[in-house]
Amino acid sequence: NKEIANNYNDSLHKYFRIEDAIDIEIKIENIGTMRATEIYVELTFPGELLVIEVADKKNNSKPQWPKEIPKHPINVAMGKLAKANTLGSLLSQPTFGGMLGTNRLEAILPRLKPSNLSYWTNLKNNKITIKINSLVQTRSMRFDEEYMITPLKEGDYNIEVSVISTELPQKIISTIPISVKAQD
């Protein structure tokens, strides 16, 4: 039961951290003197920082209480009373749930992107990859409202950034320091 309780507590902690996530604003700028092509930018975040897609925050749901751990009898009674006195009890019935339930297609559509874009982004294993086909000198592209970040624990960390393009002789690697401290 201890392991189940720990898993539930970890899931609950992650749920509340995601609720407090903030937007990541990324700006990629060509400060060179010629057009850059086939640009790949990778931002690798440490495990202590959770990166999510904006759609994941919208679909974030509170973890269910583990069935293996009994609920306090007063909480059970209060929940039954509240459910009986709300419209929510009507909507949870099978006859209405199918019509008024969450639209699964709506949850998937924000992740679909047209195939003819001049750029794309991807998040996998706490790494954001951005691919830009071409970026004219002195121009920039912004990537905001796509990803969010939230700390999982306090500390000093580094975000690794790597940039490669057809015009660069080798990959450029740098780090962005980030410090996470509790608010007073």
Tab-separated table of N, CA and C in Angstrom, residues 19-155:
chain	number	residue	atom	x	y	z
A	19	GLU	N	-0.534	22.373	-13.411
A	19	GLU	CA	-1.502	23.468	-13.299
A	19	GLU	C	-0.801	24.818	-13.161
A	20	ASP	N	0.414	24.837	-12.601
A	20	ASP	CA	1.176	26.074	-12.414
A	20	ASP	C	2.196	26.327	-13.529
A	21	ALA	N	2.190	25.511	-14.576
A	21	ALA	CA	3.168	25.644	-15.655
A	21	ALA	C	3.039	27.003	-16.347
A	22	ILE	N	4.172	27.505	-16.852
A	22	ILE	CA	4.191	28.787	-17.574
A	22	ILE	C	4.678	28.563	-19.004
A	23	ASP	N	4.281	29.464	-19.884
A	23	ASP	CA	4.665	29.366	-21.290
A	23	ASP	C	6.173	29.491	-21.462
A	24	ILE	N	6.701	28.737	-22.414
A	24	ILE	CA	8.091	28.891	-22.837
A	24	ILE	C	8.055	29.747	-24.091
A	25	GLU	N	8.789	30.837	-24.085
A	25	GLU	CA	8.865	31.706	-25.260
A	25	GLU	C	10.249	31.533	-25.878
A	26	ILE	N	10.279	31.010	-27.101
A	26	ILE	CA	11.530	30.748	-27.804
A	26	ILE	C	11.608	31.671	-29.007
A	27	LYS	N	12.737	32.342	-29.155
A	27	LYS	CA	12.970	33.203	-30.307
A	27	LYS	C	14.252	32.733	-30.987
A	28	ILE	N	14.143	32.410	-32.262
A	28	ILE	CA	15.307	32.005	-33.043
A	28	ILE	C	15.559	33.107	-34.054
A	29	GLU	N	16.776	33.646	-34.010
A	29	GLU	CA	17.115	34.801	-34.833
A	29	GLU	C	18.368	34.508	-35.648
A	30	ASN	N	18.350	34.891	-36.905
A	30	ASN	CA	19.517	34.773	-37.772
A	30	ASN	C	20.273	36.097	-37.700
A	31	ILE	N	21.368	36.124	-36.929
A	31	ILE	CA	22.152	37.368	-36.785
A	31	ILE	C	23.307	37.403	-37.780
A	32	GLY	N	23.340	36.431	-38.686
A	32	GLY	CA	24.394	36.374	-39.696
A	32	GLY	C	24.137	37.322	-40.851
A	33	THR	N	24.934	37.148	-41.913
A	33	THR	CA	24.837	38.039	-43.079
A	33	THR	C	24.280	37.329	-44.302
A	34	MET	N	23.840	36.065	-44.134
A	34	MET	CA	23.228	35.345	-45.253
A	34	MET	C	22.105	34.442	-44.752
A	35	ARG	N	21.317	33.972	-45.687
A	35	ARG	CA	20.197	33.084	-45.368
A	35	ARG	C	20.734	31.794	-44.735
A	36	ALA	N	20.040	31.325	-43.711
A	36	ALA	CA	20.362	30.035	-43.099
A	36	ALA	C	19.306	29.029	-43.540
A	37	THR	N	19.742	27.809	-43.859
A	37	THR	CA	18.801	26.786	-44.311
A	37	THR	C	18.976	25.513	-43.490
A	38	GLU	N	17.904	24.702	-43.482
A	38	GLU	CA	17.910	23.430	-42.757
A	38	GLU	C	18.436	23.622	-41.331
A	39	ILE	N	17.759	24.479	-40.588
A	39	ILE	CA	18.164	24.823	-39.219
A	39	ILE	C	17.490	23.868	-38.240
A	40	TYR	N	18.292	23.295	-37.366
A	40	TYR	CA	17.779	22.449	-36.288
A	40	TYR	C	18.240	23.043	-34.965
A	41	VAL	N	17.292	23.300	-34.085
A	41	VAL	CA	17.592	23.775	-32.735
A	41	VAL	C	17.015	22.759	-31.763
A	42	GLU	N	17.849	22.309	-30.829
A	42	GLU	CA	17.389	21.368	-29.808
A	42	GLU	C	17.627	21.988	-28.440
A	43	LEU	N	16.578	21.987	-27.633
A	43	LEU	CA	16.670	22.447	-26.252
A	43	LEU	C	16.417	21.235	-25.368
A	44	THR	N	17.423	20.830	-24.605
A	44	THR	CA	17.309	19.667	-23.733
A	44	THR	C	17.205	20.150	-22.296
A	45	PHE	N	16.092	19.817	-21.666
A	45	PHE	CA	15.803	20.261	-20.306
A	45	PHE	C	16.140	19.150	-19.318
A	46	PRO	N	16.649	19.510	-18.129
A	46	PRO	CA	16.930	18.483	-17.118
A	46	PRO	C	15.636	17.868	-16.592
A	47	GLY	N	15.739	16.679	-16.020
A	47	GLY	CA	14.574	15.961	-15.514
A	47	GLY	C	13.847	16.668	-14.388
A	48	GLU	N	14.520	17.610	-13.727
A	48	GLU	CA	13.886	18.348	-12.629
A	48	GLU	C	12.944	19.444	-13.129
A	49	LEU	N	12.952	19.687	-14.437
A	49	LEU	CA	12.039	20.637	-15.077
A	49	LEU	C	11.164	19.850	-16.035
A	50	LEU	N	9.864	19.981	-15.903
A	50	LEU	CA	8.936	19.250	-16.759
A	50	LEU	C	8.475	20.156	-17.889
A	51	VAL	N	8.656	19.699	-19.121
A	51	VAL	CA	8.202	20.442	-20.300
A	51	VAL	C	7.005	19.702	-20.876
A	52	ILE	N	5.935	20.452	-21.153
A	52	ILE	CA	4.715	19.859	-21.698
A	52	ILE	C	4.210	20.696	-22.866
A	53	GLU	N	3.377	20.099	-23.690
A	53	GLU	CA	2.694	20.859	-24.733
A	53	GLU	C	1.514	21.579	-24.099
A	54	VAL	N	1.158	22.727	-24.654
A	54	VAL	CA	0.031	23.501	-24.124
A	54	VAL	C	-1.224	22.639	-24.082
A	55	ALA	N	-1.429	21.814	-25.097
A	55	ALA	CA	-2.616	20.937	-25.131
A	55	ALA	C	-2.627	19.970	-23.949
A	56	ASP	N	-1.435	19.556	-23.484
A	56	ASP	CA	-1.373	18.640	-22.343
A	56	ASP	C	-1.867	19.310	-21.068
A	57	LYS	N	-1.642	20.615	-20.938
A	57	LYS	CA	-2.144	21.294	-19.747
A	57	LYS	C	-3.669	21.342	-19.781
A	58	LYS	N	-4.221	21.588	-20.966
A	58	LYS	CA	-5.677	21.643	-21.093
A	58	LYS	C	-6.304	20.294	-20.778
A	59	ASN	N	-5.587	19.202	-21.061
A	59	ASN	CA	-6.109	17.856	-20.833
A	59	ASN	C	-5.655	17.266	-19.495
A	60	ASN	N	-4.960	18.067	-18.695
A	60	ASN	CA	-4.460	17.605	-17.400
A	60	ASN	C	-5.636	17.289	-16.473
A	61	SER	N	-5.660	16.101	-15.934
A	61	SER	CA	-6.752	15.754	-15.021
A	61	SER	C	-6.175	15.220	-13.707
A	62	LYS	N	-6.915	15.488	-12.658
A	62	LYS	CA	-6.484	15.084	-11.324
A	62	LYS	C	-6.472	13.557	-11.238
A	63	PRO	N	-5.396	12.985	-10.696
A	63	PRO	CA	-5.349	11.523	-10.596
A	63	PRO	C	-6.446	10.983	-9.680
A	64	GLN	N	-6.930	9.802	-10.026
A	64	GLN	CA	-7.982	9.153	-9.247
A	64	GLN	C	-7.399	8.545	-7.979
A	65	TRP	N	-8.172	8.597	-6.925
A	65	TRP	CA	-7.778	7.989	-5.655
A	65	TRP	C	-7.595	6.492	-5.886
A	66	PRO	N	-6.487	5.896	-5.435
A	66	PRO	CA	-6.253	4.456	-5.652
A	66	PRO	C	-7.339	3.603	-4.996
A	67	LYS	N	-7.839	2.620	-5.735
A	67	LYS	CA	-8.892	1.733	-5.229
A	67	LYS	C	-8.401	0.890	-4.057
A	68	GLU	N	-7.077	0.653	-4.019
A	68	GLU	CA	-6.514	-0.192	-2.970
A	68	GLU	C	-6.470	0.502	-1.602
A	69	ILE	N	-6.621	1.828	-1.598
A	69	ILE	CA	-6.578	2.581	-0.346
A	69	ILE	C	-7.991	3.035	-0.015
A	70	PRO	N	-8.543	2.593	1.121
A	70	PRO	CA	-9.926	2.976	1.454
A	70	PRO	C	-10.043	4.473	1.739
A	71	LYS	N	-11.166	5.030	1.320
A	71	LYS	CA	-11.439	6.446	1.591
A	71	LYS	C	-12.033	6.587	2.987
A	72	HIS	N	-11.875	7.757	3.536
A	72	HIS	CA	-12.448	8.041	4.855
A	72	HIS	C	-13.974	8.041	4.694
A	73	PRO	N	-14.714	7.386	5.587
A	73	PRO	CA	-16.178	7.262	5.453
A	73	PRO	C	-16.901	8.612	5.369
A	74	ILE	N	-16.428	9.605	6.060
A	74	ILE	CA	-17.082	10.928	5.994
A	74	ILE	C	-16.906	11.524	4.603
A	75	ASN	N	-15.719	11.370	4.012
A	75	ASN	CA	-15.487	11.890	2.659
A	75	ASN	C	-16.366	11.173	1.634
A	76	VAL	N	-16.550	9.864	1.805
A	76	VAL	CA	-17.423	9.091	0.910
A	76	VAL	C	-18.853	9.611	0.996
A	77	ALA	N	-19.348	9.816	2.205
A	77	ALA	CA	-20.720	10.302	2.402
A	77	ALA	C	-20.892	11.704	1.829
A	78	MET	N	-19.919	12.568	2.054
A	78	MET	CA	-19.998	13.942	1.529
A	78	MET	C	-19.991	13.939	-0.004
A	79	GLY	N	-19.178	13.055	-0.601
A	79	GLY	CA	-19.121	12.951	-2.059
A	79	GLY	C	-20.428	12.488	-2.648
A	80	LYS	N	-21.070	11.500	-2.009
A	80	LYS	CA	-22.364	11.000	-2.481
A	80	LYS	C	-23.437	12.080	-2.387
A	81	LEU	N	-23.421	12.830	-1.310
A	81	LEU	CA	-24.387	13.902	-1.123
A	81	LEU	C	-24.200	14.990	-2.177
A	82	ALA	N	-22.967	15.379	-2.414
A	82	ALA	CA	-22.688	16.421	-3.405
A	82	ALA	C	-23.081	15.956	-4.806
A	83	LYS	N	-22.794	14.702	-5.125
A	83	LYS	CA	-23.109	14.162	-6.445
A	83	LYS	C	-24.620	14.100	-6.667
A	84	ALA	N	-25.352	13.737	-5.649
A	84	ALA	CA	-26.807	13.624	-5.757
A	84	ALA	C	-27.468	14.977	-5.960
A	85	ASN	N	-26.833	16.052	-5.525
A	85	ASN	CA	-27.434	17.378	-5.586
A	85	ASN	C	-26.931	18.230	-6.748
A	86	THR	N	-26.290	17.619	-7.739
A	86	THR	CA	-25.757	18.420	-8.848
A	86	THR	C	-26.205	17.878	-10.189
A	87	LEU	N	-26.095	18.721	-11.180
A	87	LEU	CA	-26.380	18.320	-12.550
A	87	LEU	C	-25.339	17.317	-13.022
A	88	GLY	N	-24.139	17.359	-12.411
A	88	GLY	CA	-23.075	16.427	-12.769
A	88	GLY	C	-23.494	14.981	-12.634
A	89	SER	N	-24.360	14.679	-11.676
A	89	SER	CA	-24.804	13.297	-11.507
A	89	SER	C	-25.624	12.851	-12.707
A	90	LEU	N	-26.385	13.765	-13.301
A	90	LEU	CA	-27.173	13.444	-14.481
A	90	LEU	C	-26.265	13.209	-15.684
A	91	LEU	N	-25.236	14.051	-15.832
A	91	LEU	CA	-24.345	13.932	-16.982
A	91	LEU	C	-23.475	12.688	-16.923
A	92	SER	N	-23.279	12.119	-15.754
A	92	SER	CA	-22.428	10.938	-15.644
A	92	SER	C	-23.174	9.652	-15.998
A	93	GLN	N	-24.478	9.746	-16.222
A	93	GLN	CA	-25.253	8.574	-16.581
A	93	GLN	C	-24.877	8.123	-17.987
A	94	PRO	N	-24.893	6.831	-18.255
A	94	PRO	CA	-24.483	6.311	-19.565
A	94	PRO	C	-25.248	6.916	-20.740
A	95	THR	N	-26.543	7.213	-20.564
A	95	THR	CA	-27.329	7.723	-21.684
A	95	THR	C	-26.881	9.118	-22.104
A	96	PHE	N	-26.365	9.912	-21.163
A	96	PHE	CA	-25.912	11.257	-21.504
A	96	PHE	C	-24.413	11.327	-21.719
A	97	GLY	N	-23.665	10.465	-21.039
A	97	GLY	CA	-22.209	10.533	-21.095
A	97	GLY	C	-21.660	10.433	-22.500
A	98	GLY	N	-22.284	9.580	-23.333
A	98	GLY	CA	-21.800	9.433	-24.703
A	98	GLY	C	-21.984	10.697	-25.520
A	99	MET	N	-23.099	11.399	-25.294
A	99	MET	CA	-23.370	12.605	-26.083
A	99	MET	C	-22.644	13.824	-25.544
A	100	LEU	N	-22.563	13.933	-24.235
A	100	LEU	CA	-22.024	15.144	-23.643
A	100	LEU	C	-20.610	14.976	-23.106
A	101	GLY	N	-20.032	13.777	-23.269
A	101	GLY	CA	-18.691	13.513	-22.753
A	101	GLY	C	-17.625	14.256	-23.542
A	102	THR	N	-16.392	14.089	-23.130
A	102	THR	CA	-15.266	14.751	-23.782
A	102	THR	C	-15.141	14.273	-25.218
A	103	ASN	N	-14.931	15.196	-26.112
A	103	ASN	CA	-14.746	14.882	-27.517
A	103	ASN	C	-13.284	14.489	-27.738
A	104	ARG	N	-13.022	13.224	-27.993
A	104	ARG	CA	-11.643	12.744	-28.156
A	104	ARG	C	-10.959	13.377	-29.360
A	105	LEU	N	-11.688	13.623	-30.431
A	105	LEU	CA	-11.105	14.243	-31.614
A	105	LEU	C	-10.563	15.628	-31.282
A	106	GLU	N	-11.282	16.361	-30.463
A	106	GLU	CA	-10.856	17.698	-30.048
A	106	GLU	C	-9.533	17.652	-29.287
A	107	ALA	N	-9.314	16.588	-28.535
A	107	ALA	CA	-8.070	16.442	-27.779
A	107	ALA	C	-6.892	16.121	-28.689
A	108	ILE	N	-7.165	15.490	-29.833
A	108	ILE	CA	-6.091	15.107	-30.755
A	108	ILE	C	-5.771	16.214	-31.749
A	109	LEU	N	-6.767	16.945	-32.221
A	109	LEU	CA	-6.571	17.934	-33.280
A	109	LEU	C	-5.514	18.996	-33.012
A	110	PRO	N	-5.377	19.537	-31.797
A	110	PRO	CA	-4.350	20.564	-31.613
A	110	PRO	C	-2.939	20.064	-31.908
A	111	ARG	N	-2.718	18.758	-31.865
A	111	ARG	CA	-1.380	18.214	-32.100
A	111	ARG	C	-1.085	18.012	-33.582
A	112	LEU	N	-2.116	17.996	-34.414
A	112	LEU	CA	-1.907	17.807	-35.846
A	112	LEU	C	-1.437	19.115	-36.480
A	113	LYS	N	-0.417	19.002	-37.344
A	113	LYS	CA	0.130	20.192	-37.990
A	113	LYS	C	0.159	19.958	-39.492
A	114	PRO	N	-0.101	20.997	-40.286
A	114	PRO	CA	-0.041	20.836	-41.737
A	114	PRO	C	1.348	20.384	-42.179
A	115	SER	N	1.402	19.601	-43.248
A	115	SER	CA	2.687	19.056	-43.693
A	115	SER	C	3.475	20.040	-44.557
A	116	ASN	N	2.891	21.146	-44.967
A	116	ASN	CA	3.577	22.082	-45.845
A	116	ASN	C	4.155	23.290	-45.106
A	117	LEU	N	4.322	23.192	-43.793
A	117	LEU	CA	4.880	24.297	-43.034
A	117	LEU	C	6.356	24.465	-43.343
A	118	SER	N	6.854	25.683	-43.164
A	118	SER	CA	8.281	25.938	-43.362
A	118	SER	C	9.069	25.642	-42.089
A	119	TYR	N	8.382	25.141	-41.077
A	119	TYR	CA	9.026	24.768	-39.822
A	119	TYR	C	8.173	23.717	-39.120
A	120	TRP	N	8.754	23.056	-38.147
A	120	TRP	CA	7.997	22.183	-37.262
A	120	TRP	C	8.704	22.126	-35.923
A	121	THR	N	7.941	21.720	-34.899
A	121	THR	CA	8.509	21.540	-33.568
A	121	THR	C	8.066	20.187	-33.043
A	122	ASN	N	8.851	19.662	-32.111
A	122	ASN	CA	8.533	18.366	-31.539
A	122	ASN	C	9.052	18.323	-30.102
A	123	LEU	N	8.289	17.699	-29.217
A	123	LEU	CA	8.700	17.500	-27.832
A	123	LEU	C	8.753	16.005	-27.563
A	124	LYS	N	9.917	15.538	-27.118
A	124	LYS	CA	10.064	14.122	-26.772
A	124	LYS	C	11.144	14.016	-25.702
A	125	ASN	N	10.796	13.323	-24.614
A	125	ASN	CA	11.747	13.091	-23.513
A	125	ASN	C	12.381	14.381	-22.996
A	126	ASN	N	11.546	15.391	-22.776
A	126	ASN	CA	11.993	16.676	-22.219
A	126	ASN	C	12.956	17.421	-23.144
A	127	LYS	N	12.887	17.120	-24.444
A	127	LYS	CA	13.716	17.801	-25.439
A	127	LYS	C	12.812	18.403	-26.507
A	128	ILE	N	12.960	19.716	-26.733
A	128	ILE	CA	12.224	20.387	-27.802
A	128	ILE	C	13.142	20.464	-29.015
A	129	THR	N	12.657	19.966	-30.144
A	129	THR	CA	13.388	20.079	-31.401
A	129	THR	C	12.606	21.007	-32.309
A	130	ILE	N	13.304	21.993	-32.869
A	130	ILE	CA	12.696	22.937	-33.809
A	130	ILE	C	13.447	22.814	-35.116
A	131	LYS	N	12.725	22.638	-36.213
A	131	LYS	CA	13.331	22.561	-37.536
A	131	LYS	C	12.755	23.690	-38.371
A	132	ILE	N	13.616	24.521	-38.924
A	132	ILE	CA	13.206	25.635	-39.774
A	132	ILE	C	13.855	25.423	-41.142
A	133	ASN	N	13.061	25.461	-42.200
A	133	ASN	CA	13.598	25.243	-43.537
A	133	ASN	C	14.562	26.348	-43.953
A	134	SER	N	14.177	27.609	-43.682
A	134	SER	CA	14.996	28.731	-44.131
A	134	SER	C	14.693	29.954	-43.273
A	135	LEU	N	15.741	30.725	-42.977
A	135	LEU	CA	15.573	31.945	-42.198
A	135	LEU	C	16.525	33.009	-42.757
A	136	VAL	N	15.941	34.060	-43.296
A	136	VAL	CA	16.710	35.147	-43.918
A	136	VAL	C	17.487	35.902	-42.842
A	137	GLN	N	18.654	36.433	-43.231
A	137	GLN	CA	19.475	37.204	-42.295
A	137	GLN	C	18.674	38.342	-41.680
A	138	THR	N	18.976	38.643	-40.434
A	138	THR	CA	18.347	39.681	-39.602
A	138	THR	C	16.878	39.403	-39.280
A	139	ARG	N	16.386	38.253	-39.637
A	139	ARG	CA	14.987	37.913	-39.336
A	139	ARG	C	14.947	36.933	-38.172
A	140	SER	N	13.754	36.809	-37.576
A	140	SER	CA	13.599	35.897	-36.451
A	140	SER	C	12.242	35.199	-36.525
A	141	MET	N	12.151	34.117	-35.770
A	141	MET	CA	10.887	33.392	-35.632
A	141	MET	C	10.636	33.176	-34.155
A	142	ARG	N	9.381	33.322	-33.758
A	142	ARG	CA	8.994	33.105	-32.361
A	142	ARG	C	8.175	31.828	-32.259
A	143	PHE	N	8.454	31.112	-31.180
A	143	PHE	CA	7.702	29.900	-30.879
A	143	PHE	C	7.198	30.057	-29.450
A	144	ASP	N	5.991	30.552	-29.334
A	144	ASP	CA	5.373	30.671	-28.021
A	144	ASP	C	3.971	30.087	-28.124
A	145	GLU	N	3.383	29.822	-27.017
A	145	GLU	CA	2.061	29.204	-26.950
A	145	GLU	C	2.055	27.771	-27.479
A	146	GLU	N	3.248	27.128	-27.529
A	146	GLU	CA	3.312	25.724	-27.926
A	146	GLU	C	3.698	24.836	-26.759
A	147	TYR	N	4.627	25.325	-25.930
A	147	TYR	CA	5.157	24.521	-24.834
A	147	TYR	C	5.125	25.294	-23.525
A	148	MET	N	5.085	24.527	-22.441
A	148	MET	CA	5.071	25.112	-21.103
A	148	MET	C	6.103	24.378	-20.251
A	149	ILE	N	6.516	25.037	-19.175
A	149	ILE	CA	7.519	24.457	-18.293
A	149	ILE	C	7.092	24.646	-16.842
A	150	THR	N	7.453	23.670	-16.022
A	150	THR	CA	7.204	23.768	-14.589
A	150	THR	C	8.313	23.025	-13.861
A	151	PRO	N	8.773	23.575	-12.750
A	151	PRO	CA	9.817	22.865	-11.991
A	151	PRO	C	9.212	21.744	-11.152
A	152	LEU	N	9.963	20.665	-11.027
A	152	LEU	CA	9.531	19.568	-10.157
A	152	LEU	C	10.239	19.626	-8.807
A	153	LYS	N	11.411	20.311	-8.784
A	153	LYS	CA	12.097	20.519	-7.513
A	153	LYS	C	13.063	21.689	-7.617
A	154	GLU	N	13.437	22.218	-6.467
A	154	GLU	CA	14.335	23.361	-6.411
A	154	GLU	C	15.752	22.953	-6.780
A	155	GLY	N	16.517	23.942	-7.266
A	155	GLY	CA	17.926	23.690	-7.563
A	155	GLY	C	18.408	24.556	-8.700
